[in-house]
């Protein structure tokens, strides 16, 4: 009965009051949003919904996405189609904000706060996000390192790669490019660390030719300052790989 | 754990590939692009009486408005050094300033001397030092020049703070005729100077490429006519007085000719006037309205607005081949283009629904980015360094000037005292 009333017709407002149904409605809406995103005709409709910006920046374990997906997918298609055919026009044409259909608008504010705490924290600043991302990765790396020692399956290479990824993510979070930066520019830096993970030397091996760009790369490393997680690394590994290494700064995500 | 290994596989492979070489290389291909924290310490004043101008304040304001910098509040500064010996990097690192600018201002006769030094706090080195000198009356301009240098050193793009704005302000006069004032101001809207006051409309101010002269349309003879005026001497010359429309003067990049719109031969068309001989060449010949000409920086072609396709769109006329091609296709209204000095970015007025926004058209990718979200935006004018777009808009029923960065990320309004402000024109780099 639930399934029918939800999928057959527009959702009646009273359903919102029932938590179980609200959850279903929320899922349905989420599916709708997700699937509608891929349809070309419906851009306007999708844009109306404030999708949380923070998600872009947060580093999330892939598992978070993998779990919910398989179950909503089969439902998604039959659901989105009837809606898609009736909705886009009235929503897209008039001024987008005030004229949201009631059924669509209502469940959102009510249902979201209930469902959300499970997965995403409320608004977080960019720095906090960076810190979280870093902490997450550090924890993961540490866990992995611990497992690696026990299981002896992970090779030294894999372990080093994990730490390399940690350094990479940390530096990304501190790299603020000047407006003259262009995709494809390259600056190669030589980095020296001591076993505490502290950066003791940064120098330019190959300049990008743009001094502002080079300086931004150096400052990203200087701002990161240290990678204390490397203390968990066996000293042999540290000496072999991280005492000296190189960072290649080559933006790929700029507009030009 | 397996998932993590899979997720990091590219890194693993990269690492594996690099094992052959001696050193690990980690690639950084993304960033976050936050504004740079800079501390602009109040400059020390060595002279009699109070300082004629807070030069550091001008620099601070310029850098903040660019959106590329987040200046440190003076109240957060743990000291106010004015010489290198007084700079304690630890203090500045503690408040997370990445750069610090200090300076000293002194006067000799009618001249002001501004010495300044820029330091990199993280690396504890001096990035640049320089001196600006000039008349005391131009103290704010010295500040703008210092800001230009700092901006260029830290962003890799020349600054455009030491430039001027032209705009028209209209003071409503209930029961009588309105006052129109053609006004010149600093790039931050400060120090407005009225160049022309008239009870009849003044329109379409534009700059000569060297920034020494301006052109505009004035109705002071009760009919529209194009004038040019020398900024230093105030000398004026009436260039046109044709029947019908005389409008939209646009100086060619070489300064020798001026594109304009005349309707003397029927519908409005684009003409070129040789400024030395005053000879006219007709460029467009179409029964539709052709208007708002603007030059590509190389001077080889012009863009203009035409409704020859039924709706106003931007077209380009090639002066060498005489060919005309349509430039804009997105949307039903694109008008009043202005082209950045790089010849790549075009700003224009773009209609979306019933609203008029400022949009940026990238001529290489052919992508149109809408930059503003206000409803009645008009008259975009782009800074000579291509970083900001100035435009006119409405706020609380009043015409005001606002600016937006070309990436749409930074927006600010320029202060205006009273009346409606419209038709801004950002100067080229000013020759000193």
XYZ file of C-alpha atoms in Angstrom:
688
model
C 0.000 0.000 0.000
C 2.790 2.325 0.893
C 4.622 1.653 -2.249
C 1.577 2.225 -4.387
C 0.537 5.513 -2.923
C 4.053 6.805 -3.144
C 4.899 5.719 -6.615
C 1.494 6.061 -8.205
C 0.503 9.593 -7.369
C 1.971 12.777 -6.061
C 2.676 12.480 -2.389
C -0.060 13.713 -0.087
C 1.093 16.155 2.589
C -0.083 14.102 5.561
C 2.351 11.353 4.719
C 5.121 13.580 5.882
C 4.004 13.121 9.430
C 4.716 9.444 9.416
C 8.401 8.843 9.801
C 8.489 5.602 7.878
C 6.739 7.093 4.915
C 8.772 10.247 5.182
C 11.876 8.152 4.802
C 10.476 6.517 1.706
C 9.490 9.889 0.315
C 12.895 11.260 1.024
C 14.517 8.377 -0.758
C 12.172 8.785 -3.661
C 13.040 12.456 -3.858
C 16.714 11.724 -3.647
C 16.415 9.198 -6.428
C 14.450 11.670 -8.424
C 17.116 14.296 -7.934
C 19.860 11.901 -8.806
C 18.231 10.572 -11.914
C 16.794 13.870 -13.061
C 20.308 15.191 -12.991
C 21.184 13.050 -15.948
C 18.245 14.105 -18.059
C 19.039 17.052 -20.226
C 15.539 18.457 -20.260
C 15.354 18.997 -16.560
C 18.296 21.117 -15.647
C 16.169 23.964 -14.406
C 14.237 21.747 -12.049
C 17.288 20.268 -10.507
C 18.997 23.555 -10.021
C 16.231 24.706 -7.737
C 17.224 22.276 -5.049
C 20.027 23.419 -2.804
C 22.408 20.538 -2.939
C 24.928 20.775 -0.131
C 28.028 22.420 -1.512
C 30.259 20.919 1.100
C 30.051 17.489 -0.446
C 32.374 18.576 -3.208
C 35.170 19.265 -0.848
C 34.856 16.426 1.571
C 36.970 13.385 1.140
C 34.659 10.442 1.651
C 35.303 6.792 1.802
C 33.917 5.173 -1.306
C 32.001 2.726 0.853
C 29.625 5.490 1.894
C 28.389 5.718 -1.624
C 28.498 2.081 -2.438
C 26.114 0.958 0.265
C 22.951 2.936 -0.506
C 23.202 2.741 -4.248
C 22.322 -0.814 -5.224
C 18.956 -0.691 -3.455
C 17.501 2.556 -4.838
C 18.559 1.969 -8.405
C 15.884 -0.403 -9.618
C 13.209 1.846 -8.112
C 14.627 4.913 -9.622
C 13.544 4.466 -13.175
C 9.831 3.796 -12.927
C 9.667 6.529 -10.318
C 11.328 9.309 -12.140
C 9.581 8.912 -15.446
C 5.971 9.742 -14.616
C 7.165 12.701 -12.604
C 9.468 13.892 -15.253
C 6.711 14.091 -17.800
C 4.367 16.121 -15.642
C 6.680 18.329 -13.696
C 9.357 20.036 -15.648
C 7.227 22.549 -17.427
C 5.377 24.196 -14.601
C 8.511 24.238 -12.502
C 11.006 25.343 -15.033
C 9.142 28.162 -16.671
C 7.834 30.493 -14.011
C 10.242 32.026 -11.523
C 11.859 28.978 -10.039
C 11.834 29.742 -6.340
C 8.346 30.553 -5.134
C 6.428 28.170 -7.364
C 7.681 24.833 -6.283
C 4.857 22.284 -6.230
C 3.658 21.716 -2.710
C 4.231 18.014 -2.636
C 7.808 18.479 -3.592
C 8.598 21.391 -1.391
C 7.094 20.187 1.830
C 8.865 16.983 2.588
C 12.224 18.469 1.978
C 12.692 20.711 4.994
C 11.016 18.261 7.332
C 12.518 15.055 6.189
C 16.032 16.188 5.649
C 17.067 17.056 9.162
C 15.835 13.660 10.286
C 17.748 11.700 7.753
C 20.872 13.726 7.525
C 22.603 13.377 10.861
C 23.478 9.849 9.887
C 25.731 10.834 7.102
C 26.761 14.453 6.859
C 27.494 16.899 9.591
C 25.924 20.361 9.316
C 27.800 23.289 7.798
C 31.510 23.005 8.170
C 34.093 25.509 7.151
C 36.593 24.693 4.489
C 39.400 24.469 6.989
C 37.474 22.073 9.133
C 36.742 20.018 6.062
C 40.398 19.925 5.233
C 41.126 18.867 8.768
C 38.454 16.197 8.626
C 39.682 14.940 5.305
C 43.136 14.851 6.646
C 42.114 13.103 9.841
C 40.035 10.585 7.924
C 42.845 9.773 5.631
C 45.348 9.701 8.438
C 43.179 7.287 10.370
C 42.711 5.125 7.326
C 46.394 5.204 6.629
C 47.229 4.371 10.218
C 44.756 1.498 10.253
C 46.150 0.244 7.082
C 49.668 0.510 8.365
C 48.721 -1.462 11.436
C 47.010 -4.115 9.383
C 49.907 -4.209 7.028
C 52.300 -5.040 9.801
C 50.088 -7.833 11.083
C 48.955 -9.369 7.890
C 52.218 -8.866 6.105
C 50.235 -8.935 2.891
C 50.552 -5.258 2.117
C 53.862 -4.573 0.588
C 56.110 -1.744 1.570
C 55.223 -0.095 -1.695
C 51.561 0.002 -0.859
C 52.273 1.481 2.499
C 54.473 4.161 1.052
C 51.780 4.878 -1.498
C 49.270 5.463 1.281
C 51.521 8.008 2.880
C 52.198 9.591 -0.470
C 48.443 9.985 -0.887
C 48.237 11.573 2.536
C 50.904 14.086 1.636
C 49.182 14.713 -1.665
C 45.818 15.420 -0.065
C 47.329 17.632 2.596
C 49.171 19.763 0.074
C 46.061 20.014 -2.142
C 44.161 21.425 0.823
C 46.722 24.182 1.239
C 47.347 25.043 -2.384
C 45.804 28.344 -3.350
C 46.623 29.170 -6.957
C 47.073 32.716 -8.256
C 44.674 33.900 -10.972
C 47.478 33.718 -13.519
C 47.696 29.941 -13.031
C 46.696 27.895 -16.072
C 46.020 24.229 -16.553
C 49.144 22.435 -17.641
C 51.639 24.716 -15.885
C 54.252 22.680 -14.048
C 56.433 23.443 -11.070
C 58.607 20.716 -9.608
C 59.689 21.112 -5.992
C 62.218 19.186 -3.950
C 61.088 18.527 -0.392
C 63.147 17.387 2.569
C 61.591 16.002 5.723
C 62.945 14.854 9.046
C 61.512 11.744 10.726
C 59.028 13.798 12.778
C 57.435 14.609 9.436
C 58.497 18.221 9.594
C 59.387 20.007 6.364
C 62.937 21.273 6.629
C 63.561 22.380 3.067
C 61.554 23.324 0.006
C 63.247 24.280 -3.218
C 62.265 24.710 -6.831
C 63.783 22.074 -9.102
C 61.927 23.206 -12.195
C 60.125 26.517 -12.335
C 56.801 26.943 -14.089
C 58.075 30.223 -15.490
C 55.452 32.079 -13.482
C 56.899 33.232 -10.183
C 53.494 33.736 -8.575
C 52.624 30.141 -9.467
C 55.931 28.820 -8.082
C 55.445 30.799 -4.895
C 51.930 29.422 -4.444
C 53.311 25.889 -4.683
C 56.061 26.575 -2.165
C 53.589 28.231 0.180
C 51.287 25.228 -0.008
C 54.100 23.048 1.357
C 55.185 25.660 3.887
C 51.631 26.054 5.125
C 51.267 22.307 5.498
C 54.482 22.579 7.522
C 54.704 18.955 8.612
C 53.217 15.545 8.024
C 53.320 14.109 11.551
C 51.567 10.928 10.386
C 54.857 9.852 8.857
C 56.109 9.133 12.365
C 54.140 5.897 12.135
C 56.292 4.781 9.275
C 59.166 2.347 9.964
C 62.354 4.361 9.819
C 63.724 2.315 6.956
C 60.729 3.248 4.837
C 61.014 6.870 5.826
C 64.655 7.013 4.830
C 64.034 5.220 1.577
C 61.117 7.296 0.348
C 60.275 10.371 2.342
C 63.525 11.834 3.546
C 63.657 13.473 0.149
C 60.944 13.457 -2.431
C 59.522 15.662 -5.109
C 56.201 17.375 -5.604
C 54.960 18.143 -9.078
C 52.377 20.929 -9.139
C 50.348 20.701 -12.320
C 46.784 22.061 -12.088
C 44.091 20.268 -14.044
C 40.975 21.717 -12.457
C 41.230 25.369 -13.462
C 38.889 27.051 -15.911
C 41.594 27.635 -18.466
C 41.205 -1.732 3.639
C 40.863 -3.331 0.252
C 38.778 -0.454 -0.924
C 41.442 1.925 0.160
C 44.031 -0.014 -1.745
C 41.819 0.110 -4.804
C 41.226 3.799 -4.339
C 44.921 4.420 -4.081
C 45.829 2.100 -6.900
C 46.739 4.914 -9.268
C 49.081 6.265 -6.646
C 50.473 2.801 -6.105
C 51.053 2.395 -9.808
C 52.614 5.805 -10.009
C 54.789 4.923 -7.090
C 55.684 1.604 -8.637
C 56.620 3.285 -11.857
C 58.774 5.697 -9.980
C 60.599 2.990 -8.098
C 62.865 2.713 -11.058
C 63.909 6.285 -10.437
C 65.510 7.364 -7.239
C 62.974 9.754 -5.829
C 59.264 9.708 -5.218
C 57.337 12.402 -7.091
C 53.866 13.230 -5.858
C 51.621 15.061 -8.290
C 49.381 17.865 -7.121
C 46.701 18.579 -9.700
C 44.067 20.327 -7.586
C 43.891 23.182 -5.152
C 41.484 25.211 -3.091
C 42.224 28.791 -4.190
C 41.506 30.768 -1.058
C 42.268 34.487 -0.913
C 45.816 35.213 0.183
C 46.148 36.619 3.703
C 48.202 39.805 3.588
C 48.902 42.293 6.359
C 49.117 45.859 5.092
C 50.694 47.647 8.036
C 49.923 51.391 8.312
C 52.798 53.233 6.651
C 54.980 55.366 8.885
C 54.643 59.100 8.216
C 57.753 61.229 8.454
C 56.710 64.816 7.967
C 55.113 67.779 9.639
C 51.575 67.459 10.945
C 49.252 64.594 10.155
C 49.772 62.422 7.085
C 47.942 63.792 4.020
C 46.473 60.380 3.238
C 46.420 56.918 4.792
C 48.184 55.318 1.844
C 48.203 51.832 3.379
C 44.435 52.061 3.799
C 44.067 52.666 0.059
C 46.289 49.651 -0.678
C 44.383 47.512 1.803
C 41.029 48.441 0.246
C 42.247 47.769 -3.296
C 43.581 44.332 -2.431
C 40.453 43.391 -0.501
C 38.148 44.420 -3.345
C 40.036 42.259 -5.829
C 38.842 39.192 -3.946
C 42.284 37.629 -4.387
C 43.404 38.888 -0.986
C 42.096 38.770 2.542
C 43.808 41.672 4.320
C 44.481 41.273 8.027
C 42.547 43.711 10.236
C 44.754 46.360 11.791
C 43.378 45.498 15.211
C 44.790 41.977 14.851
C 48.324 43.157 14.172
C 50.734 42.447 17.017
C 53.056 45.249 15.980
C 53.275 48.011 13.401
C 56.719 47.685 11.824
C 57.836 50.175 9.212
C 61.346 48.834 8.588
C 62.625 45.343 7.865
C 64.462 45.226 11.207
C 61.150 45.634 13.015
C 59.476 42.717 11.259
C 59.130 39.659 13.507
C 57.939 36.906 11.245
C 56.773 34.820 14.169
C 54.163 37.455 15.062
C 52.778 37.469 11.529
C 52.817 33.728 11.220
C 50.852 33.570 14.470
C 48.001 35.529 12.903
C 48.328 33.484 9.710
C 49.400 36.301 7.454
C 51.172 34.953 4.383
C 52.581 38.292 3.307
C 53.261 41.577 5.022
C 53.538 44.986 3.397
C 55.247 47.805 5.271
C 56.053 51.327 4.135
C 57.271 54.778 4.917
C 55.800 58.010 3.596
C 57.644 61.308 3.536
C 57.140 64.684 1.936
C 59.591 66.941 0.195
C 58.147 70.175 -1.113
C 54.997 69.357 -3.052
C 56.023 65.768 -3.575
C 55.175 62.688 -1.623
C 57.553 59.740 -1.433
C 56.197 56.307 -0.618
C 58.737 53.561 0.067
C 57.349 50.100 0.554
C 58.559 46.552 1.144
C 56.731 43.272 0.691
C 57.753 40.212 2.717
C 56.878 36.550 2.447
C 56.082 35.480 6.011
C 56.301 31.737 5.399
C 59.691 31.876 3.780
C 60.869 34.911 5.737
C 62.183 36.690 2.682
C 61.620 40.023 0.994
C 59.619 39.636 -2.202
C 59.850 43.205 -3.445
C 60.652 46.761 -2.492
C 59.800 49.921 -4.375
C 59.306 53.665 -4.289
C 56.480 55.831 -5.630
C 56.862 59.581 -5.838
C 54.559 62.300 -7.086
C 52.446 65.243 -6.072
C 50.865 65.155 -2.622
C 47.494 65.804 -4.230
C 47.818 62.398 -5.924
C 48.505 60.553 -2.672
C 45.653 58.099 -3.252
C 47.039 57.312 -6.700
C 50.378 56.381 -5.078
C 48.467 53.917 -2.929
C 46.774 52.475 -6.008
C 50.165 52.089 -7.706
C 51.618 50.272 -4.705
C 48.556 47.987 -4.780
C 49.153 47.381 -8.500
C 52.726 46.238 -7.865
C 51.793 44.021 -4.921
C 48.946 42.505 -6.923
C 51.208 41.745 -9.849
C 53.986 40.268 -7.696
C 51.606 37.924 -5.913
C 49.109 36.997 -8.624
C 51.165 37.185 -11.810
C 48.627 39.593 -13.348
C 49.174 43.357 -13.556
C 47.001 45.320 -11.163
C 44.427 47.814 -12.443
C 43.891 49.920 -9.347
C 45.738 53.005 -10.613
C 43.056 53.543 -13.227
C 40.008 55.782 -13.480
C 36.313 55.381 -13.991
C 33.953 57.530 -16.005
C 30.264 57.437 -15.339
C 27.137 59.509 -15.725
C 25.101 60.463 -12.693
C 21.617 61.844 -12.961
C 20.084 63.950 -10.241
C 16.335 64.058 -10.507
C 14.842 67.493 -10.237
C 11.117 67.249 -9.615
C 9.277 69.969 -11.424
C 12.272 70.896 -13.500
C 14.909 69.427 -15.730
C 17.254 66.765 -14.405
C 20.953 67.333 -13.921
C 23.347 65.096 -15.834
C 26.935 64.924 -14.626
C 29.781 63.223 -16.410
C 32.071 62.181 -13.568
C 35.656 60.933 -13.305
C 36.694 58.932 -10.221
C 39.408 56.636 -8.888
C 38.954 52.937 -9.622
C 37.474 52.532 -6.137
C 34.898 55.270 -6.778
C 36.670 57.791 -4.545
C 37.586 61.383 -5.502
C 34.769 62.023 -7.999
C 35.378 65.000 -10.276
C 32.580 66.402 -12.448
C 33.813 66.891 -16.013
C 30.563 68.074 -17.542
C 27.267 69.171 -16.091
C 24.227 69.525 -18.298
C 20.470 69.803 -18.069
C 20.270 67.595 -21.171
C 21.233 63.907 -21.316
C 24.879 62.847 -21.431
C 25.534 59.309 -22.646
C 28.067 56.702 -23.631
C 31.345 57.964 -22.165
C 34.400 56.179 -23.550
C 38.180 56.419 -23.290
C 40.949 57.037 -25.759
C 43.448 54.153 -25.680
C 46.079 56.296 -23.903
C 43.606 57.402 -21.233
C 44.221 61.087 -21.961
C 40.996 61.880 -23.786
C 37.393 60.872 -23.512
C 34.445 60.877 -25.892
C 30.755 61.040 -25.079
C 27.351 61.902 -26.478
C 25.731 65.087 -25.238
C 22.288 66.464 -26.005
C 23.291 69.963 -24.908
C 22.386 71.392 -28.322
C 19.048 69.565 -27.900
C 20.240 67.014 -30.464
C 22.658 64.164 -29.814
C 26.218 64.961 -30.843
C 29.549 63.239 -30.200
C 32.235 65.224 -28.399
C 35.772 64.498 -27.447
C 37.458 66.126 -24.509
C 41.041 66.330 -23.314
C 41.245 65.453 -19.620
C 44.300 67.561 -18.823
C 43.247 70.754 -20.604
C 39.477 70.350 -20.575
C 39.433 71.314 -24.251
C 36.408 70.031 -26.165
C 35.711 69.283 -29.777
C 32.364 68.450 -31.339
C 32.941 65.557 -33.757
C 29.488 64.983 -35.203
C 26.256 66.843 -35.696
C 24.303 64.686 -38.095
C 20.597 64.394 -38.455
C 19.204 61.566 -36.322
C 21.224 59.377 -34.033
C 24.854 60.186 -33.183
C 25.940 57.648 -30.634
C 28.207 55.017 -29.063
C 31.650 56.473 -29.795
C 34.428 53.843 -29.547
C 38.081 54.753 -30.019
C 40.151 52.375 -32.128
C 43.098 50.724 -30.307
C 45.582 52.803 -32.327
C 43.736 55.989 -31.365
C 43.452 57.197 -34.962
C 39.820 56.550 -35.636
C 36.530 56.251 -33.861
C 33.667 53.856 -34.469
C 30.226 55.377 -33.967
C 26.568 54.878 -34.721
C 24.852 57.278 -37.119
C 21.368 57.117 -38.601
C 21.903 59.879 -41.144
C 21.413 57.440 -44.035
C 18.353 55.666 -42.674
C 18.524 53.010 -40.008
C 21.305 53.154 -37.406
C 24.557 51.808 -38.833
C 28.196 51.640 -37.749
C 30.606 54.208 -39.203
C 34.299 54.862 -38.774
C 35.602 58.395 -38.454
C 39.222 59.198 -39.185
C 39.976 61.579 -36.314
C 42.611 63.525 -38.245
C 40.592 64.128 -41.428
C 37.091 63.640 -39.966
C 36.351 61.479 -42.980
C 33.586 58.902 -42.479
C 33.548 55.294 -43.703
C 30.344 53.347 -43.511
C 30.903 49.891 -41.998
C 27.482 48.262 -41.835
C 24.716 48.605 -44.354
C 21.600 46.909 -43.089
C 17.987 47.887 -42.602
C 18.132 46.464 -39.062
C 19.574 48.402 -36.134
C 23.347 48.085 -35.839
C 24.723 49.722 -32.709
C 27.151 49.644 -29.745
C 30.394 49.055 -31.641
C 33.456 47.908 -29.726
C 36.949 47.025 -30.932
C 38.887 43.807 -30.758
C 42.226 44.709 -29.126
C 44.141 43.997 -32.342
C 42.099 46.657 -34.141
C 41.300 44.306 -37.017
C 37.664 43.777 -36.233
C 34.701 45.313 -34.478
C 31.901 43.746 -32.533
C 28.470 45.315 -32.479
C 24.886 44.641 -31.499
C 22.373 44.029 -34.262
C 18.791 42.821 -34.418
C 19.214 41.690 -38.041
C 18.395 38.141 -36.928
C 15.165 39.297 -35.294
C 16.628 39.614 -31.805
C 19.571 41.631 -30.521
C 22.734 39.569 -30.818
C 26.449 40.303 -31.065
C 28.094 40.260 -34.495
C 31.670 40.721 -35.576
C 32.799 42.711 -38.576
C 36.256 42.008 -39.977
C 37.774 45.236 -41.293
C 40.220 43.387 -43.542
C 37.774 41.091 -45.303
C 34.538 43.016 -44.809
C 32.887 39.823 -43.584
C 30.275 39.859 -40.830
C 29.668 36.851 -38.593
C 27.338 36.260 -35.722
C 29.097 35.767 -32.374
C 26.375 34.985 -29.809
C 23.833 32.211 -30.079
C 22.858 31.469 -26.505
C 19.610 33.131 -25.465
C 17.332 35.619 -27.151
C 19.125 38.796 -26.116
C 22.828 39.570 -26.055
C 23.932 43.158 -26.360
C 26.499 45.830 -25.597
C 29.666 43.791 -25.766
C 33.006 44.930 -24.373
C 36.146 42.938 -25.080
C 38.968 42.233 -22.630
C 42.523 43.100 -23.599
C 43.318 39.408 -24.062
C 40.841 39.324 -26.954
C 39.334 36.191 -25.463
C 36.747 37.291 -22.921
C 33.747 39.330 -23.995
C 31.383 40.819 -21.423
C 27.855 41.592 -22.496
C 24.284 42.027 -21.328
C 22.443 38.733 -21.496
C 18.743 38.259 -20.922
C 17.572 35.275 -18.931
C 13.795 35.121 -18.623
C 12.801 38.684 -17.870
C 16.088 39.581 -16.172
C 19.131 41.233 -17.671
C 22.439 39.943 -16.380
C 26.082 40.573 -17.134
C 27.623 37.539 -18.795
C 31.077 36.593 -19.958
C 31.550 34.905 -23.309
C 34.788 32.989 -23.758
C 35.600 33.253 -27.464
C 37.855 30.198 -27.351
C 35.473 27.745 -25.693
C 32.346 29.628 -26.841
C 30.927 29.241 -23.356
C 28.718 31.904 -21.861
C 28.999 32.371 -18.086
C 26.379 34.520 -16.385
C 28.207 36.575 -13.763
C 25.504 38.516 -11.971
C 22.202 37.673 -10.346
C 20.608 41.104 -10.097
C 17.740 41.870 -12.462
C 18.513 44.974 -14.450
C 22.226 44.928 -15.105
C 23.594 46.984 -17.966
C 26.604 48.697 -19.501
C 29.426 46.294 -18.601
C 32.950 47.664 -18.796
C 35.992 45.481 -18.215
C 39.131 46.442 -16.290
C 42.273 46.815 -18.412
C 43.793 43.753 -16.711
C 40.686 41.735 -17.516
C 40.019 40.774 -13.897
C 36.889 42.726 -12.984
C 33.767 43.913 -14.762
C 32.096 47.155 -13.771
C 28.414 47.542 -14.581
C 25.337 49.549 -13.774
C 22.464 48.017 -11.896
C 19.480 48.981 -9.782
C 19.287 48.821 -6.037
C 16.224 50.030 -4.151
C 15.023 51.760 -7.290
C 18.241 53.699 -7.682
C 20.901 53.283 -10.344
C 24.219 52.235 -8.820
C 27.558 50.888 -10.000
C 28.711 47.422 -9.068
C 31.622 45.219 -10.016
C 32.058 41.480 -10.403
C 35.184 39.435 -11.005
C 35.389 37.632 -14.335
C 35.045 34.303 -12.537
C 31.880 35.587 -10.861
C 33.338 34.929 -7.422
C 33.751 38.482 -6.150
C 31.129 41.206 -6.192
C 31.083 44.662 -4.683
C 29.254 47.949 -5.076
C 30.800 51.308 -5.591
C 29.675 54.065 -3.304
C 27.585 56.759 -4.906
C 26.300 59.799 -3.177
C 22.985 60.582 -4.737
C 20.891 60.207 -7.842
C 21.147 57.531 -10.461
C 24.553 56.367 -11.608
C 24.915 54.696 -14.976
C 27.120 53.948 -17.983
C 30.444 53.263 -16.318
C 33.574 53.153 -18.461
C 36.758 51.710 -16.991
C 39.847 53.503 -18.256
C 42.781 51.805 -19.950
C 46.100 51.793 -18.075
C 46.905 55.446 -17.517
C 50.151 56.713 -18.919
C 51.832 58.825 -16.269
